[in-house]
mmCIF file of C-alpha atoms in Angstrom:
data_model
loop_
_atom_site.group_PDB
_atom_site.id
_atom_site.type_symbol
_atom_site.label_atom_id
_atom_site.label_comp_id
_atom_site.label_asym_id
_atom_site.label_seq_id
_atom_site.Cartn_x
_atom_site.Cartn_y
_atom_site.Cartn_z
ATOM 1 C CA MET A 1 -86.084 -35.528 -118.772
ATOM 2 C CA PHE A 2 -89.443 -34.985 -120.490
ATOM 3 C CA ILE A 3 -89.373 -32.520 -123.378
ATOM 4 C CA PRO A 4 -92.760 -31.415 -124.735
ATOM 5 C CA ILE A 5 -93.268 -30.929 -128.470
ATOM 6 C CA GLU A 6 -95.329 -27.762 -127.928
ATOM 7 C CA ASN A 7 -94.030 -24.691 -126.100
ATOM 8 C CA THR A 8 -96.083 -25.590 -123.028
ATOM 9 C CA SER A 9 -95.977 -28.905 -121.236
ATOM 10 C CA PRO A 10 -99.238 -30.896 -121.318
ATOM 11 C CA CYS A 11 -101.101 -31.457 -118.060
ATOM 12 C CA PHE A 12 -101.169 -35.124 -117.010
ATOM 13 C CA LYS A 13 -102.919 -34.607 -113.647
ATOM 14 C CA GLU A 14 -105.209 -37.554 -112.868
ATOM 15 C CA PHE A 15 -104.228 -39.350 -116.120
ATOM 16 C CA THR A 16 -103.343 -43.034 -116.382
ATOM 17 C CA LEU A 17 -99.820 -43.700 -117.635
ATOM 18 C CA VAL A 18 -99.156 -46.886 -119.598
ATOM 19 C CA MET A 19 -95.556 -47.881 -120.252
ATOM 20 C CA PRO A 20 -93.701 -51.027 -121.290
ATOM 21 C CA ALA A 21 -91.008 -52.936 -119.503
ATOM 22 C CA VAL A 22 -88.371 -54.083 -121.943
ATOM 23 C CA SER A 23 -88.918 -57.818 -121.440
ATOM 24 C CA VAL A 24 -89.310 -61.236 -123.080
ATOM 25 C CA GLY A 25 -90.364 -60.940 -126.724
ATOM 26 C CA ASN A 26 -90.880 -57.173 -126.377
ATOM 27 C CA VAL A 27 -94.513 -57.940 -125.481
ATOM 28 C CA GLY A 28 -94.918 -54.758 -123.425
ATOM 29 C CA GLN A 29 -93.553 -52.626 -126.248
ATOM 30 C CA LEU A 30 -95.753 -54.325 -128.849
ATOM 31 C CA ALA A 31 -98.847 -53.877 -126.659
ATOM 32 C CA THR A 32 -97.929 -50.219 -126.213
ATOM 33 C CA ASP A 33 -97.564 -49.850 -129.990
ATOM 34 C CA LEU A 34 -101.017 -51.373 -130.395
ATOM 35 C CA ILE A 35 -102.575 -48.887 -127.947
ATOM 36 C CA ILE A 36 -100.913 -45.899 -129.634
ATOM 37 C CA SER A 37 -101.815 -46.942 -133.173
ATOM 38 C CA THR A 38 -105.361 -48.162 -132.410
ATOM 39 C CA LEU A 39 -106.270 -44.953 -130.573
ATOM 40 C CA ASN A 40 -104.334 -42.825 -133.072
ATOM 41 C CA MET A 41 -102.639 -41.049 -130.173
ATOM 42 C CA PRO A 42 -100.730 -37.856 -130.947
ATOM 43 C CA ARG A 43 -97.149 -37.499 -129.765
ATOM 44 C CA VAL A 44 -96.865 -34.788 -127.097
ATOM 45 C CA GLY A 45 -93.192 -35.103 -126.211
ATOM 46 C CA TYR A 46 -90.236 -37.355 -125.689
ATOM 47 C CA PHE A 47 -87.692 -38.372 -123.079
ATOM 48 C CA HIS A 48 -84.121 -37.276 -123.465
ATOM 49 C CA THR A 49 -81.796 -39.312 -121.278
ATOM 50 C CA ASP A 50 -78.444 -41.026 -121.525
ATOM 51 C CA CYS A 51 -79.901 -44.011 -119.631
ATOM 52 C CA LEU A 52 -81.353 -45.546 -122.803
ATOM 53 C CA ILE A 53 -79.476 -46.842 -125.833
ATOM 54 C CA PRO A 54 -79.886 -44.103 -128.488
ATOM 55 C CA LEU A 55 -82.211 -44.854 -131.388
ATOM 56 C CA ALA A 56 -83.786 -42.934 -134.264
ATOM 57 C CA GLY A 57 -86.031 -44.162 -137.047
ATOM 58 C CA ASN A 58 -89.059 -43.427 -139.190
ATOM 59 C CA ASN A 59 -92.443 -42.739 -137.635
ATOM 60 C CA PRO A 60 -93.898 -46.226 -136.971
ATOM 61 C CA TYR A 61 -97.467 -44.892 -136.799
ATOM 62 C CA ALA A 62 -97.443 -42.874 -140.041
ATOM 63 C CA PRO A 63 -100.835 -43.171 -141.760
ATOM 64 C CA SER A 64 -99.328 -42.177 -145.106
ATOM 65 C CA ALA A 65 -95.983 -41.836 -146.844
ATOM 66 C CA ASP A 66 -96.159 -38.064 -146.331
ATOM 67 C CA ASN A 67 -95.409 -38.215 -142.614
ATOM 68 C CA SER A 68 -93.456 -41.465 -142.511
ATOM 69 C CA ALA A 69 -90.257 -39.423 -142.694
ATOM 70 C CA GLU A 70 -90.907 -37.940 -139.238
ATOM 71 C CA LEU A 71 -88.321 -39.235 -136.803
ATOM 72 C CA CYS A 72 -89.134 -41.329 -133.778
ATOM 73 C CA THR A 73 -86.704 -41.608 -130.884
ATOM 74 C CA THR A 74 -85.867 -43.964 -128.041
ATOM 75 C CA ALA A 75 -88.632 -42.852 -125.671
ATOM 76 C CA GLU A 76 -91.705 -40.904 -126.741
ATOM 77 C CA VAL A 77 -94.850 -39.759 -124.949
ATOM 78 C CA TYR A 78 -98.324 -39.942 -126.531
ATOM 79 C CA SER A 79 -101.497 -38.641 -124.932
ATOM 80 C CA LEU A 80 -105.281 -38.450 -125.339
ATOM 81 C CA PRO A 81 -106.798 -35.866 -122.962
ATOM 82 C CA ASP A 82 -110.353 -37.087 -123.707
ATOM 83 C CA LEU A 83 -109.507 -40.502 -122.244
ATOM 84 C CA LYS A 84 -107.084 -39.119 -119.625
ATOM 85 C CA LEU A 85 -104.573 -41.588 -121.020
ATOM 86 C CA THR A 86 -100.856 -41.133 -121.598
ATOM 87 C CA VAL A 87 -98.506 -43.720 -123.070
ATOM 88 C CA LEU A 88 -94.724 -43.719 -122.779
ATOM 89 C CA GLN A 89 -93.214 -45.894 -125.514
ATOM 90 C CA ILE A 90 -89.665 -47.064 -124.749
ATOM 91 C CA ARG A 91 -88.001 -48.577 -127.805
ATOM 92 C CA SER A 92 -84.584 -49.600 -126.526
ATOM 93 C CA PRO A 93 -83.076 -51.288 -123.477
ATOM 94 C CA ILE A 94 -81.909 -49.377 -120.438
ATOM 95 C CA ILE A 95 -78.122 -49.200 -120.194
ATOM 96 C CA GLN A 96 -77.173 -51.749 -117.535
ATOM 97 C CA THR A 97 -75.121 -49.367 -115.394
ATOM 98 C CA LYS A 98 -77.836 -46.676 -115.481
ATOM 99 C CA ARG A 99 -80.905 -48.653 -114.404
ATOM 100 C CA LYS A 100 -81.106 -47.017 -110.980
ATOM 101 C CA GLN A 101 -80.696 -43.539 -112.495
ATOM 102 C CA PHE A 102 -83.435 -44.248 -115.064
ATOM 103 C CA ARG A 103 -85.792 -45.601 -112.390
ATOM 104 C CA LYS A 104 -85.319 -42.404 -110.360
ATOM 105 C CA LEU A 105 -85.869 -40.238 -113.452
ATOM 106 C CA ILE A 106 -89.100 -42.015 -114.453
ATOM 107 C CA THR A 107 -90.423 -42.096 -110.877
ATOM 108 C CA SER A 108 -89.726 -38.392 -110.447
ATOM 109 C CA TRP A 109 -91.515 -37.554 -113.724
ATOM 110 C CA ILE A 110 -94.531 -39.720 -112.823
ATOM 111 C CA LYS A 111 -94.874 -38.039 -109.416
ATOM 112 C CA SER A 112 -94.294 -34.480 -110.650
ATOM 113 C CA SER A 113 -96.754 -34.965 -113.546
ATOM 114 C CA GLY A 114 -99.549 -36.004 -111.185
ATOM 115 C CA PHE A 115 -100.478 -39.314 -112.821
ATOM 116 C CA ALA A 116 -103.296 -41.061 -110.932
ATOM 117 C CA ARG A 117 -102.022 -44.541 -111.789
ATOM 118 C CA THR A 118 -99.274 -46.244 -113.746
ATOM 119 C CA VAL A 119 -99.670 -49.471 -115.703
ATOM 120 C CA LEU A 120 -96.459 -51.335 -116.538
ATOM 121 C CA LEU A 121 -96.836 -53.871 -119.364
ATOM 122 C CA SER A 122 -94.416 -56.761 -119.159
ATOM 123 C CA SER A 123 -93.922 -60.424 -120.033
ATOM 124 C CA SER A 124 -92.069 -63.458 -118.757
ATOM 125 C CA HIS A 125 -91.106 -66.944 -119.848
ATOM 126 C CA ALA A 126 -93.793 -69.632 -119.524
ATOM 127 C CA TYR A 127 -91.410 -71.854 -117.560
ATOM 128 C CA GLN A 128 -91.424 -69.318 -114.721
ATOM 129 C CA ARG A 129 -95.063 -70.155 -113.904
ATOM 130 C CA ASP A 130 -95.790 -72.420 -110.954
ATOM 131 C CA ASP A 131 -98.251 -75.360 -111.069
ATOM 132 C CA GLN A 132 -101.268 -73.306 -110.000
ATOM 133 C CA GLN A 133 -100.532 -70.652 -112.637
ATOM 134 C CA ILE A 134 -100.146 -73.268 -115.391
ATOM 135 C CA HIS A 135 -103.754 -74.360 -114.821
ATOM 136 C CA SER A 136 -105.068 -70.794 -114.908
ATOM 137 C CA ALA A 137 -105.162 -68.067 -117.555
ATOM 138 C CA PRO A 138 -101.772 -67.088 -118.993
ATOM 139 C CA LEU A 139 -102.515 -63.405 -118.306
ATOM 140 C CA ARG A 140 -101.716 -62.075 -114.829
ATOM 141 C CA TYR A 141 -101.771 -58.689 -113.215
ATOM 142 C CA LEU A 142 -100.371 -57.379 -109.971
ATOM 143 C CA LEU A 143 -101.654 -54.383 -108.011
ATOM 144 C CA SER A 144 -99.762 -52.118 -105.683
ATOM 145 C CA PRO A 145 -101.125 -51.982 -102.107
ATOM 146 C CA ALA A 146 -102.745 -48.588 -102.856
ATOM 147 C CA MET A 147 -104.509 -50.004 -105.932
ATOM 148 C CA GLN A 148 -105.609 -53.073 -103.969
ATOM 149 C CA ARG A 149 -107.352 -50.768 -101.462
ATOM 150 C CA ILE A 150 -109.093 -48.887 -104.302
ATOM 151 C CA ALA A 151 -110.133 -52.134 -106.014
ATOM 152 C CA ALA A 152 -111.526 -53.510 -102.748
ATOM 153 C CA THR A 153 -113.666 -50.406 -102.133
ATOM 154 C CA PRO A 154 -117.268 -50.983 -103.303
#
C-alpha cells in the first residue's frame, strides 16, 4: 500500500510512472536511481508491503552528510509535478510466493492513481537475443497495444 510522506496524498493523474523490474545486473534499478538523482526528485511516499524483502539503509541520494542519515526503505516513490513524472524505486526482490499478490497491489495502485502510462525498466542476458536482434541495437522497447495505437496516431 502507498503511504504518502505528507498528510495528503499527491495527485498522480496523467503522470508517467517509471519503475524497475528486478532483473539481470539490476539495470532497471540503476537506471531508476539515475533518473531520481539526476532530476533531484523529492520523495513523496513509500510502499509498505510484505511482498518485498525488507530493507532499510541510508539515503542514497543525500547531497550532503547532513541528510545522509535519513532512512530509505524497500520501495519508495519520488515525483516531479512539473514534469508529470513519478518514479517508484524498488530496492529488493519480490518474495517468490507473493509475486501474484504484489502484481495485483501495484496494478491496483497504478489504476487508482490515474497514471497515464507506465514504463517498466528491465534487462536480460545477451544470449537471449535472436540473430536479428544481435545485428541491431542492444536497446529494445516493447509497447502495449494501447501505446502502439497512440504511437501510430499522427
